């Protein structure tokens, strides 16, 4: 660390959808950066990226790349994190990893700063950034859990293609043009790059995000279930999830149904808690058609909540409609916030 | 009725999205039609429509239009049904109404033939066709209710714009072109034609279908809740719904979560019931990425079900992914099937 407390930061996966967003957000935050190192696969090495009016050259990520790095932000896929994150730690860096590689490792804290900031301090060199769809849900659930208790969570997601990377955005755009031109749509990537079958996403809804597990759930669904319990420190909380990919470029929406523990709550009781919640913005007024949508939430930092309703048949049941930019709070911003808290709290 | 049992049929709203689909499907069904009368508003009167190689002229719907009509299929909006359905009944026609005007009237049966055909016989001249999103859900729930009992239903919908008519299709297409051309999207219709605010649907998700009620639910959500209980003859069954409009042209999908009454069920138990269910096709094999999507279900007659999963934390909880063409089984086909059962059972 430099004498002025400024840190040397490496971004691994600098040319990907999340990496690009990390660089963009870093320009507008107060993370005290001494040197920024942009790393990628050999394929993307050599690209030039402008950061704070300085032209930086992307370098190939190697173990030696992490010499003198204080904080390394990884968003280059799970296999890269598994290979290089231990090398970064060995060289003294603290890793904030935005892949699923270490999230369920019991020695790795899984953190949404507004929810469980203090978990950061137990890190052993690696802190995991949760899955995008998990982050926005737990940011909303945590204040409600604290105020009223939670006894059940059932979520159905409405997820944007950018969660599958820049290539998925291109596929949606290309298929959309084909459809409007009455051409056959070519599907080569979604729902999952490496999977056997591919289906068009344009004007469609695919109930598969990431690969299927032995139990019939997709990996995305298992991430939401397992990560939510870990972040909320609630291993016994029943969480059920269905994850669906939609023809949206940016921002995930979620229809979240919860059973609270407390009886007799009104919508206003939930509103009052959500209004005060850190990182959460309530947008909820049926009389004026006020509710968040993926387009209205895009490029914003907060998690937006609306359509708060009490179940008409169940005193403890409530509906929430939760929307957030999957590349901002769902990925890049949360990663940076973890790095900021590392420095502020001197937990490096 | 003609001597050969053939009937005179009127289609009210013949130039709308559902009316067009009714005419298309009538050509391929066995409803014995003596004369087909196509009715519309004065605005669309005079249009020519081909039916079974005959050119028919659309006439303005008036009370006298229903003289000598045996079965009148109404899909021209609730206010037209309220005004003209009693006139048709007065003239001896039986009305199958595809609007919300009479659905919750206790003197009007609300029917999905595969679910509650026998309710048809108690009609007093009007039989109501349920809302599109209700039809596909109850078609799936009924056999499960009979086999295992149901104690809770929580649904989040993924609905196509064609449910809002042909104009909504055009709006989606126009906005999509604008977005791809980097132009500002013009929103003049969705989420609800007559409502105050309009939001883009292209590359977006709108958590509002139909107008908001005093209780904060949308009318679409209340339709699903109330109609499902009526059709399933289960006034005490808790049903919770969140309805979302998406940039899909055709077919609604639904993420349905149920609690069954029976303990210890396996996915296979639900599969076995769904495989035998009338009007339902099971498409569920994670190993081969087999599941229904809005595009795969479009222009098909059945209700398709996949992603059947048992809740990992709740022995009685199961997930279903239910997809069907909202204009076919969700509207036109179900209307025609009611008319067919009226004739077959001599319940006219």
XYZ file of C-alpha atoms in Angstrom:
696
model
C 0.000 0.000 0.000
C 1.305 3.453 -0.874
C 2.060 5.850 1.956
C -1.053 7.952 1.325
C -3.226 4.853 1.895
C -3.881 4.613 -1.828
C -3.963 1.046 -3.098
C -2.831 -0.796 -6.179
C -5.885 -2.381 -7.780
C -6.034 -5.110 -10.436
C -9.167 -5.810 -12.490
C -9.171 -9.361 -13.856
C -11.521 -9.756 -16.817
C -11.206 -6.075 -17.706
C -12.710 -6.471 -21.168
C -15.831 -8.392 -20.118
C -19.280 -6.947 -19.379
C -18.658 -6.732 -15.625
C -15.015 -5.653 -15.969
C -15.992 -2.754 -18.222
C -18.630 -1.711 -15.694
C -16.113 -1.936 -12.830
C -13.739 0.439 -14.645
C -16.614 2.827 -15.433
C -17.820 2.879 -11.808
C -14.289 3.180 -10.367
C -13.987 6.523 -12.162
C -16.876 7.867 -10.110
C -16.147 6.420 -6.676
C -13.741 7.393 -3.956
C -11.642 4.266 -3.844
C -8.105 5.697 -3.364
C -6.249 4.138 -6.282
C -2.481 4.427 -6.657
C -2.177 2.186 -9.702
C -4.848 0.406 -11.736
C -3.780 -2.760 -13.547
C -6.109 -4.177 -16.200
C -5.801 -7.923 -16.784
C -7.477 -10.330 -19.190
C -6.979 -13.509 -21.150
C -4.164 -13.538 -23.716
C -6.832 -13.079 -26.409
C -7.819 -9.605 -25.139
C -4.356 -8.531 -23.964
C -3.050 -5.443 -25.717
C -6.393 -3.626 -25.840
C -6.322 0.018 -24.742
C -8.806 1.274 -22.153
C -9.116 4.853 -20.923
C -9.370 5.340 -17.171
C -9.500 8.851 -15.681
C -8.110 10.263 -18.930
C -5.172 7.873 -18.872
C -4.771 5.240 -21.555
C -4.071 1.853 -20.001
C -3.027 -1.298 -21.830
C -4.696 -4.564 -20.900
C -2.156 -7.226 -19.910
C -2.460 -10.983 -19.851
C -3.278 -12.198 -16.333
C -0.454 -14.334 -14.909
C 0.558 -15.211 -11.349
C 3.275 -12.531 -11.441
C 0.704 -9.893 -12.461
C -0.314 -9.675 -8.798
C 3.074 -8.620 -7.432
C 2.503 -5.354 -5.524
C -1.289 -5.537 -6.010
C -3.283 -4.755 -2.833
C -6.799 -5.518 -4.095
C -7.666 -7.754 -7.048
C -11.205 -7.662 -8.461
C -11.912 -10.914 -10.352
C -14.679 -11.183 -12.984
C -13.240 -13.507 -15.597
C -15.124 -16.712 -14.897
C -14.830 -19.387 -12.237
C -11.917 -21.319 -13.729
C -9.696 -18.206 -13.897
C -10.567 -17.365 -10.283
C -9.752 -20.888 -9.145
C -6.400 -20.717 -10.892
C -5.277 -17.165 -10.196
C -7.024 -15.979 -7.012
C -4.749 -18.152 -4.780
C -1.730 -16.763 -6.677
C -2.906 -13.221 -5.975
C -3.440 -14.020 -2.287
C -0.008 -15.671 -2.103
C 1.473 -12.358 -3.298
C -0.335 -10.368 -0.617
C -3.408 -9.158 -2.472
C -6.923 -9.389 -1.111
C -9.245 -10.810 -3.775
C -12.855 -9.771 -4.288
C -14.171 -12.521 -6.531
C -17.255 -12.024 -8.655
C -17.581 -15.646 -9.804
C -19.258 -18.635 -8.178
C -15.861 -20.307 -7.511
C -15.591 -19.528 -3.792
C -19.055 -18.337 -2.784
C -20.086 -21.425 -0.857
C -16.597 -22.039 0.608
C -17.035 -21.812 4.361
C -13.696 -20.019 4.686
C -14.783 -17.288 2.294
C -17.189 -14.528 3.356
C -20.008 -13.858 0.868
C -20.917 -10.209 1.176
C -23.451 -7.546 0.296
C -22.102 -4.611 2.321
C -25.559 -3.261 3.275
C -26.484 -6.721 4.553
C -23.460 -8.363 6.182
C -20.505 -5.965 6.025
C -18.976 -7.338 9.210
C -18.507 -10.757 7.587
C -15.736 -9.164 5.514
C -13.329 -9.058 8.446
C -13.160 -12.849 8.729
C -11.633 -13.131 5.259
C -8.558 -15.232 4.539
C -7.546 -13.326 1.449
C -10.686 -13.937 -0.624
C -14.115 -12.308 -0.316
C -16.849 -13.509 -2.660
C -19.314 -11.259 -4.420
C -22.751 -12.953 -4.616
C -24.675 -13.767 -7.751
C -26.513 -10.772 -9.267
C -29.990 -12.178 -8.654
C -29.094 -12.939 -5.026
C -27.700 -9.482 -4.234
C -30.839 -7.513 -5.052
C -33.090 -9.971 -3.230
C -31.137 -10.097 0.034
C -30.689 -6.303 0.033
C -34.479 -6.140 0.296
C -35.011 -9.114 2.569
C -32.423 -8.252 5.213
C -34.215 -5.194 6.715
C -37.530 -7.090 6.646
C -35.905 -10.107 8.302
C -34.550 -7.884 11.070
C -37.834 -6.074 11.611
C -40.379 -8.875 11.279
C -38.597 -12.216 10.944
C -38.803 -14.321 7.793
C -40.169 -17.852 7.623
C -40.356 -18.487 3.873
C -39.095 -17.007 0.583
C -40.399 -17.961 -2.877
C -38.894 -16.072 -5.817
C -39.467 -16.073 -9.575
C -36.933 -14.047 -11.549
C -37.102 -11.956 -14.726
C -33.445 -11.757 -15.772
C -31.605 -9.769 -18.424
C -29.269 -11.339 -20.983
C -26.291 -9.177 -19.985
C -25.886 -11.548 -17.059
C -24.551 -13.957 -19.690
C -22.015 -11.414 -20.969
C -21.567 -9.080 -23.921
C -21.970 -11.917 -26.419
C -25.473 -12.595 -25.114
C -26.418 -8.959 -25.679
C -25.272 -9.310 -29.272
C -27.261 -12.513 -29.697
C -30.455 -10.849 -28.429
C -29.924 -7.891 -30.739
C -29.203 -10.086 -33.768
C -32.186 -12.384 -33.147
C -34.457 -9.372 -32.688
C -33.424 -8.003 -36.089
C -33.905 -11.423 -37.669
C -37.392 -11.760 -36.187
C -38.468 -8.314 -37.385
C -37.134 -9.153 -40.857
C -39.051 -12.453 -40.893
C -35.791 -14.373 -40.957
C -35.148 -17.505 -38.937
C -33.485 -16.707 -35.629
C -30.026 -18.198 -35.070
C -29.472 -19.363 -31.492
C -25.893 -20.286 -30.684
C -25.309 -19.161 -27.131
C -28.291 -18.898 -24.775
C -29.527 -20.265 -22.488
C -26.003 -21.500 -21.610
C -22.874 -21.159 -23.744
C -21.495 -24.645 -23.205
C -24.792 -26.520 -23.080
C -26.123 -28.907 -25.753
C -29.159 -26.990 -26.965
C -29.671 -23.316 -27.739
C -32.997 -21.533 -28.031
C -33.914 -18.048 -29.251
C -34.275 -15.481 -26.478
C -35.802 -12.697 -28.607
C -39.542 -12.420 -27.884
C -39.205 -15.516 -25.722
C -38.687 -16.593 -22.103
C -36.196 -19.342 -21.220
C -36.692 -21.116 -17.889
C -33.039 -22.074 -17.761
C -30.160 -19.933 -16.489
C -26.863 -21.796 -16.149
C -26.694 -25.593 -16.318
C -29.056 -28.109 -14.750
C -28.003 -29.837 -11.545
C -28.708 -33.471 -10.635
C -31.746 -32.378 -8.603
C -33.498 -30.747 -11.584
C -32.770 -27.193 -10.438
C -30.530 -24.946 -12.501
C -27.263 -23.757 -11.020
C -28.658 -20.185 -10.988
C -31.572 -21.363 -8.845
C -29.229 -23.198 -6.475
C -27.061 -20.080 -6.218
C -30.064 -17.997 -5.142
C -31.154 -20.614 -2.608
C -27.763 -21.338 -1.050
C -26.243 -17.857 -1.232
C -29.310 -16.177 0.309
C -29.179 -18.474 3.326
C -25.445 -17.846 3.777
C -25.673 -14.049 3.477
C -28.755 -13.795 5.715
C -27.184 -16.192 8.239
C -30.348 -18.249 8.025
C -29.531 -21.852 7.124
C -33.024 -22.965 8.143
C -34.912 -20.354 6.118
C -36.842 -22.099 3.304
C -35.909 -20.428 0.014
C -37.459 -21.584 -3.274
C -36.411 -20.157 -6.636
C -37.325 -20.294 -10.313
C -34.961 -18.389 -12.619
C -36.020 -17.218 -16.068
C -34.021 -15.442 -18.785
C -35.912 -12.777 -20.746
C -35.298 -10.513 -23.749
C -34.042 -7.615 -21.630
C -30.569 -6.179 -22.074
C -30.084 -4.867 -18.557
C -31.529 -5.171 -15.041
C -33.134 -8.131 -13.364
C -36.602 -8.052 -11.850
C -37.853 -10.467 -9.222
C -41.297 -11.385 -7.979
C -40.541 -12.205 -4.358
C -43.112 -13.761 -2.045
C -42.337 -13.881 1.668
C -43.953 -15.199 4.796
C -42.987 -13.032 7.785
C -43.034 -14.290 11.377
C -45.018 -11.397 12.811
C -48.827 -11.291 12.656
C -51.045 -8.422 11.649
C -48.590 -6.376 9.579
C -49.816 -3.841 7.055
C -48.224 -2.754 3.782
C -47.246 0.500 5.518
C -45.177 -1.446 8.059
C -43.092 -2.920 5.227
C -42.895 0.448 3.461
C -41.521 2.102 6.594
C -38.751 -0.464 6.883
C -37.877 -0.431 3.182
C -37.785 3.393 3.045
C -35.010 3.438 5.635
C -33.073 0.511 4.177
C -29.536 1.240 3.028
C -29.146 0.904 -0.751
C -32.871 0.349 -1.280
C -35.294 2.812 -2.932
C -39.024 2.310 -2.530
C -41.042 3.121 -5.670
C -44.544 2.043 -4.807
C -47.737 3.931 -5.488
C -50.443 2.112 -7.440
C -52.549 5.303 -7.662
C -49.883 6.940 -9.818
C -48.669 3.720 -11.520
C -45.379 4.038 -9.676
C -43.249 0.900 -9.688
C -39.741 0.034 -10.847
C -39.032 -1.626 -14.194
C -35.802 -2.973 -15.699
C -35.508 0.083 -17.970
C -36.117 2.567 -15.134
C -33.547 0.833 -12.903
C -30.798 0.548 -15.515
C -27.515 2.339 -14.838
C -28.658 3.189 -11.312
C -26.942 2.084 -8.132
C -29.856 1.137 -5.912
C -32.153 -1.816 -5.505
C -35.682 -0.634 -6.304
C -38.780 -2.131 -4.691
C -42.435 -1.725 -5.545
C -45.745 -3.598 -5.791
C -45.621 -4.325 -2.054
C -48.859 -6.172 -1.323
C -50.286 -8.237 1.469
C -51.573 -11.683 0.531
C -55.381 -11.509 0.559
C -55.624 -15.033 2.001
C -52.615 -15.143 4.317
C -51.946 -12.671 7.132
C -48.189 -13.312 7.069
C -47.707 -13.348 3.289
C -46.398 -10.395 1.274
C -45.400 -9.736 -2.336
C -42.436 -7.592 -3.417
C -41.272 -6.573 -6.926
C -37.506 -6.055 -6.750
C -35.512 -4.541 -9.626
C -31.842 -3.646 -9.954
C -29.154 -3.263 -12.589
C -27.494 -6.673 -12.702
C -24.163 -5.239 -13.863
C -24.121 -2.366 -11.338
C -25.361 -3.373 -7.863
C -25.638 -6.963 -9.103
C -21.932 -7.160 -9.930
C -19.497 -4.259 -10.419
C -20.752 -1.837 -7.774
C -21.093 -4.471 -5.051
C -17.543 -5.669 -5.815
C -16.210 -2.126 -5.493
C -18.218 -1.496 -2.322
C -16.585 -4.540 -0.737
C -13.168 -3.119 -1.680
C -14.137 0.262 -0.208
C -15.210 -1.308 3.090
C -11.956 -3.290 3.188
C -10.027 -0.029 3.107
C -12.333 2.097 5.289
C -12.373 -0.533 8.034
C -8.679 -1.333 7.618
C -9.579 -4.987 7.007
C -7.088 -5.433 4.163
C -81.116 -24.577 -34.956
C -81.149 -26.071 -38.458
C -82.600 -29.566 -38.834
C -79.208 -31.200 -39.266
C -78.203 -29.896 -35.813
C -75.977 -27.301 -37.426
C -76.019 -23.986 -35.592
C -75.938 -20.337 -36.524
C -72.900 -18.787 -34.889
C -72.110 -15.110 -34.378
C -68.618 -13.843 -33.600
C -68.718 -10.456 -31.877
C -65.419 -8.617 -32.162
C -64.540 -10.455 -35.372
C -61.723 -8.081 -36.326
C -59.900 -8.150 -32.978
C -56.982 -10.372 -32.008
C -59.183 -12.999 -30.370
C -61.962 -12.735 -32.971
C -59.488 -13.375 -35.786
C -58.148 -16.403 -33.930
C -61.704 -17.721 -33.335
C -62.411 -17.602 -37.079
C -59.083 -19.289 -37.865
C -59.699 -22.088 -35.352
C -63.358 -22.572 -36.371
C -62.110 -23.553 -39.841
C -60.265 -26.506 -38.325
C -62.782 -27.737 -35.752
C -65.898 -29.820 -36.031
C -68.432 -27.305 -34.751
C -71.411 -27.875 -37.108
C -71.969 -24.371 -38.465
C -74.991 -23.519 -40.591
C -74.317 -19.799 -40.850
C -71.415 -17.735 -39.497
C -72.154 -14.074 -38.768
C -69.207 -11.737 -38.180
C -69.964 -8.702 -36.023
C -67.903 -5.726 -34.920
C -68.072 -2.064 -34.013
C -69.348 0.320 -36.679
C -65.704 1.302 -37.263
C -64.722 -2.141 -38.540
C -68.039 -2.971 -40.227
C -67.743 -3.610 -43.950
C -64.419 -5.454 -43.723
C -64.259 -8.704 -45.704
C -63.040 -11.899 -44.037
C -62.608 -15.266 -45.704
C -64.020 -18.282 -43.875
C -63.885 -21.754 -45.455
C -63.286 -20.176 -48.866
C -66.339 -17.952 -48.507
C -65.991 -14.186 -48.315
C -67.980 -12.814 -45.395
C -68.689 -9.145 -44.688
C -68.348 -7.904 -41.137
C -71.559 -6.228 -39.917
C -72.080 -3.754 -37.112
C -73.231 -5.540 -33.955
C -76.765 -4.476 -32.973
C -79.466 -6.143 -30.876
C -81.212 -7.363 -34.045
C -77.989 -8.980 -35.252
C -78.742 -11.892 -32.934
C -82.083 -12.868 -34.471
C -81.790 -16.553 -35.421
C -78.339 -16.877 -33.828
C -77.903 -20.042 -31.718
C -74.460 -19.385 -30.278
C -72.814 -15.984 -29.938
C -69.095 -15.806 -29.165
C -68.278 -12.401 -27.626
C -64.726 -10.978 -27.628
C -65.244 -7.252 -28.099
C -64.601 -5.913 -24.610
C -66.623 -5.884 -21.413
C -68.845 -2.915 -22.218
C -70.047 -4.466 -25.492
C -70.784 -7.731 -23.702
C -72.731 -5.937 -20.988
C -74.797 -4.137 -23.588
C -75.358 -6.823 -26.206
C -75.073 -10.223 -24.491
C -78.504 -9.814 -22.795
C -79.954 -8.822 -26.177
C -78.540 -11.976 -27.731
C -79.928 -14.113 -24.896
C -83.317 -12.395 -25.228
C -83.356 -13.519 -28.859
C -82.654 -17.129 -27.959
C -78.877 -17.307 -28.399
C -76.523 -18.837 -25.882
C -73.591 -16.495 -25.297
C -70.017 -17.601 -24.647
C -68.425 -14.434 -23.358
C -64.682 -13.936 -23.489
C -64.618 -10.710 -21.429
C -64.541 -10.144 -17.686
C -68.113 -8.759 -17.696
C -69.915 -11.823 -16.304
C -67.131 -14.068 -15.019
C -67.764 -13.516 -11.317
C -71.581 -13.377 -11.679
C -72.869 -16.249 -9.571
C -75.522 -16.992 -12.171
C -72.918 -17.425 -14.892
C -70.773 -20.562 -15.132
C -67.062 -19.892 -15.688
C -65.677 -22.797 -17.637
C -62.534 -24.529 -18.826
C -64.030 -27.676 -20.380
C -61.200 -29.979 -19.226
C -61.694 -28.700 -15.683
C -65.396 -28.088 -15.022
C -67.389 -29.005 -18.119
C -70.462 -29.954 -16.095
C -70.814 -26.378 -14.835
C -71.929 -25.456 -18.353
C -75.334 -27.065 -17.895
C -76.391 -24.620 -15.186
C -76.149 -21.694 -17.593
C -78.903 -19.104 -17.947
C -77.961 -18.049 -21.435
C -74.432 -16.851 -20.718
C -71.283 -18.894 -20.099
C -68.108 -17.011 -19.308
C -64.700 -17.837 -20.738
C -62.002 -17.250 -18.095
C -59.064 -14.900 -18.384
C -56.175 -16.280 -20.468
C -53.743 -16.466 -17.557
C -56.322 -18.291 -15.434
C -57.173 -20.931 -18.039
C -53.692 -22.355 -18.433
C -53.078 -22.400 -14.687
C -56.291 -24.192 -13.687
C -55.903 -26.698 -16.531
C -52.705 -27.774 -14.785
C -53.896 -27.424 -11.202
C -57.165 -29.336 -11.518
C -55.686 -32.827 -12.007
C -53.166 -32.165 -9.220
C -55.948 -30.912 -6.941
C -57.935 -34.099 -7.574
C -54.961 -36.377 -7.039
C -53.178 -34.754 -4.104
C -55.252 -31.850 -2.772
C -54.052 -28.259 -2.959
C -53.529 -25.997 0.019
C -51.770 -22.991 -1.518
C -51.055 -21.465 -4.931
C -48.541 -18.663 -5.591
C -48.104 -17.605 -9.213
C -45.892 -15.090 -11.034
C -46.778 -14.584 -14.683
C -44.744 -13.859 -17.823
C -47.390 -12.504 -20.216
C -47.362 -11.641 -23.914
C -48.538 -8.304 -25.287
C -51.128 -9.879 -27.606
C -53.319 -10.191 -24.525
C -53.745 -6.430 -24.899
C -54.819 -6.767 -28.540
C -53.370 -6.226 -32.000
C -52.462 -2.607 -31.222
C -50.181 -3.776 -28.426
C -48.359 -6.086 -30.844
C -47.769 -3.103 -33.115
C -46.509 -1.010 -30.198
C -43.998 -3.698 -29.205
C -42.780 -4.008 -32.791
C -42.473 -0.244 -33.256
C -40.659 0.290 -29.954
C -38.297 -2.565 -30.763
C -37.346 -0.923 -34.074
C -36.902 2.434 -32.335
C -34.630 0.906 -29.697
C -32.453 -0.853 -32.275
C -32.186 2.416 -34.222
C -31.181 4.321 -31.070
C -34.382 6.365 -31.249
C -36.499 7.244 -28.237
C -39.289 4.733 -27.733
C -42.833 6.071 -27.962
C -45.197 4.501 -25.433
C -48.857 5.307 -25.972
C -50.752 2.163 -25.050
C -49.193 -0.264 -22.574
C -49.465 -1.166 -19.803
C -53.166 -0.205 -20.058
C -54.798 1.683 -22.912
C -56.977 3.992 -20.831
C -54.574 4.525 -17.938
C -52.674 7.734 -17.156
C -49.100 6.650 -17.763
C -47.556 4.565 -20.515
C -44.176 2.852 -20.383
C -42.097 1.125 -23.067
C -42.538 -2.644 -23.154
C -39.674 -3.383 -25.584
C -36.706 -4.851 -23.668
C -38.622 -4.159 -20.461
C -40.966 -5.839 -17.950
C -44.078 -4.052 -16.684
C -45.530 -5.263 -13.380
C -48.969 -3.945 -14.307
C -51.597 -5.706 -16.419
C -54.982 -3.989 -16.437
C -55.838 -1.211 -13.957
C -55.021 -1.078 -10.269
C -57.747 -1.907 -7.763
C -58.286 -0.166 -4.413
C -56.386 -2.977 -2.666
C -53.176 -2.381 -4.650
C -53.585 -5.468 -6.817
C -54.119 -5.119 -10.550
C -57.389 -6.296 -12.054
C -55.463 -9.050 -13.878
C -54.159 -10.347 -10.548
C -57.641 -10.259 -9.031
C -59.002 -12.138 -12.051
C -56.465 -14.924 -11.533
C -57.211 -15.121 -7.811
C -61.015 -15.023 -7.991
C -61.535 -16.967 -11.207
C -59.248 -19.815 -10.137
C -61.204 -20.318 -6.933
C -64.523 -20.310 -8.807
C -63.411 -22.748 -11.526
C -61.708 -25.106 -9.059
C -64.725 -24.909 -6.702
C -62.304 -23.983 -3.942
C -63.322 -20.703 -2.319
C -61.007 -21.373 0.621
C -57.903 -22.151 -1.455
C -55.316 -19.385 -0.911
C -54.250 -18.056 -4.315
C -51.660 -15.278 -4.625
C -50.724 -13.709 -7.961
C -48.274 -11.244 -9.486
C -48.882 -10.461 -13.166
C -46.145 -9.076 -15.397
C -46.266 -7.981 -19.039
C -43.198 -8.838 -21.132
C -41.873 -8.190 -24.640
C -43.340 -11.402 -26.056
C -45.849 -11.364 -28.902
C -47.608 -14.613 -28.073
C -48.028 -17.147 -25.271
C -48.029 -16.606 -21.547
C -45.706 -18.432 -19.191
C -46.314 -18.860 -15.477
C -44.085 -19.798 -12.580
C -46.576 -21.611 -10.350
C -45.717 -22.683 -6.820
C -48.120 -25.032 -5.031
C -48.427 -26.633 -1.645
C -50.173 -30.012 -1.938
C -52.038 -31.648 0.940
C -50.387 -35.043 0.623
C -47.018 -35.811 2.205
C -44.039 -37.535 0.646
C -44.798 -36.998 -3.030
C -42.057 -37.217 -5.635
C -41.709 -35.360 -8.929
C -42.685 -38.602 -10.679
C -46.040 -38.602 -8.877
C -46.855 -35.196 -10.354
C -45.519 -36.233 -13.770
C -47.802 -39.271 -13.820
C -50.868 -37.140 -13.132
C -49.911 -34.406 -15.601
C -49.147 -36.926 -18.373
C -52.731 -38.184 -18.250
C -54.342 -34.757 -17.894
C -56.723 -33.733 -20.670
C -55.393 -30.777 -22.682
C -52.043 -30.800 -20.900
C -48.692 -31.835 -22.418
C -45.754 -32.538 -20.142
C -42.403 -31.324 -21.520
C -39.986 -31.905 -18.697
C -36.523 -33.393 -18.922
C -33.666 -31.340 -17.492
C -31.083 -33.814 -18.867
C -32.060 -32.888 -22.432
C -32.995 -29.239 -21.679
C -36.633 -30.061 -22.391
C -39.118 -27.458 -21.178
C -41.796 -25.339 -22.827
C -41.197 -21.711 -23.849
C -43.583 -19.077 -25.206
C -42.163 -19.533 -28.722
C -42.432 -23.340 -28.608
C -46.042 -23.176 -27.354
C -47.278 -20.597 -29.848
C -50.054 -21.627 -32.233
C -50.518 -24.886 -30.346
C -53.684 -25.990 -28.585
C -52.380 -27.488 -25.382
C -51.185 -26.225 -22.061
C -47.511 -27.196 -21.695
C -45.875 -27.935 -18.352
C -42.244 -28.360 -17.450
C -39.657 -27.609 -14.754
C -41.613 -29.689 -12.237
C -39.525 -29.578 -9.082
C -39.974 -30.391 -5.444
C -39.150 -27.640 -2.973
C -35.831 -28.552 -1.346
C -37.010 -27.195 2.023
C -40.701 -28.116 2.019
C -42.056 -31.634 1.552
C -45.411 -30.380 0.231
C -44.113 -27.621 -2.054
C -43.700 -27.986 -5.830
C -42.782 -25.719 -8.728
C -44.406 -25.828 -12.179
C -43.612 -23.839 -15.346
C -46.837 -23.544 -17.335
C -46.932 -22.163 -20.897
C -49.780 -21.811 -23.369
C -50.820 -19.686 -26.342
C -52.891 -16.915 -24.767
C -54.954 -16.406 -27.927
C -55.565 -20.127 -28.552
C -56.290 -22.109 -25.370
C -56.229 -18.851 -23.424
C -59.093 -17.365 -25.435
C -60.369 -18.513 -28.844
C -60.004 -22.276 -28.499
C -61.488 -22.445 -25.011
C -64.450 -20.350 -26.202
C -65.022 -22.725 -29.112
C -64.611 -25.785 -26.887
C -67.382 -24.460 -24.631
C -69.610 -24.058 -27.698
C -68.758 -27.610 -28.807
C -69.670 -29.048 -25.399
C -72.932 -27.086 -25.450
C -73.881 -28.855 -28.661
C -72.454 -32.316 -27.881
C -74.233 -32.425 -24.524
C -77.412 -30.823 -25.864
C -77.090 -28.089 -23.264
C -77.998 -25.261 -25.651
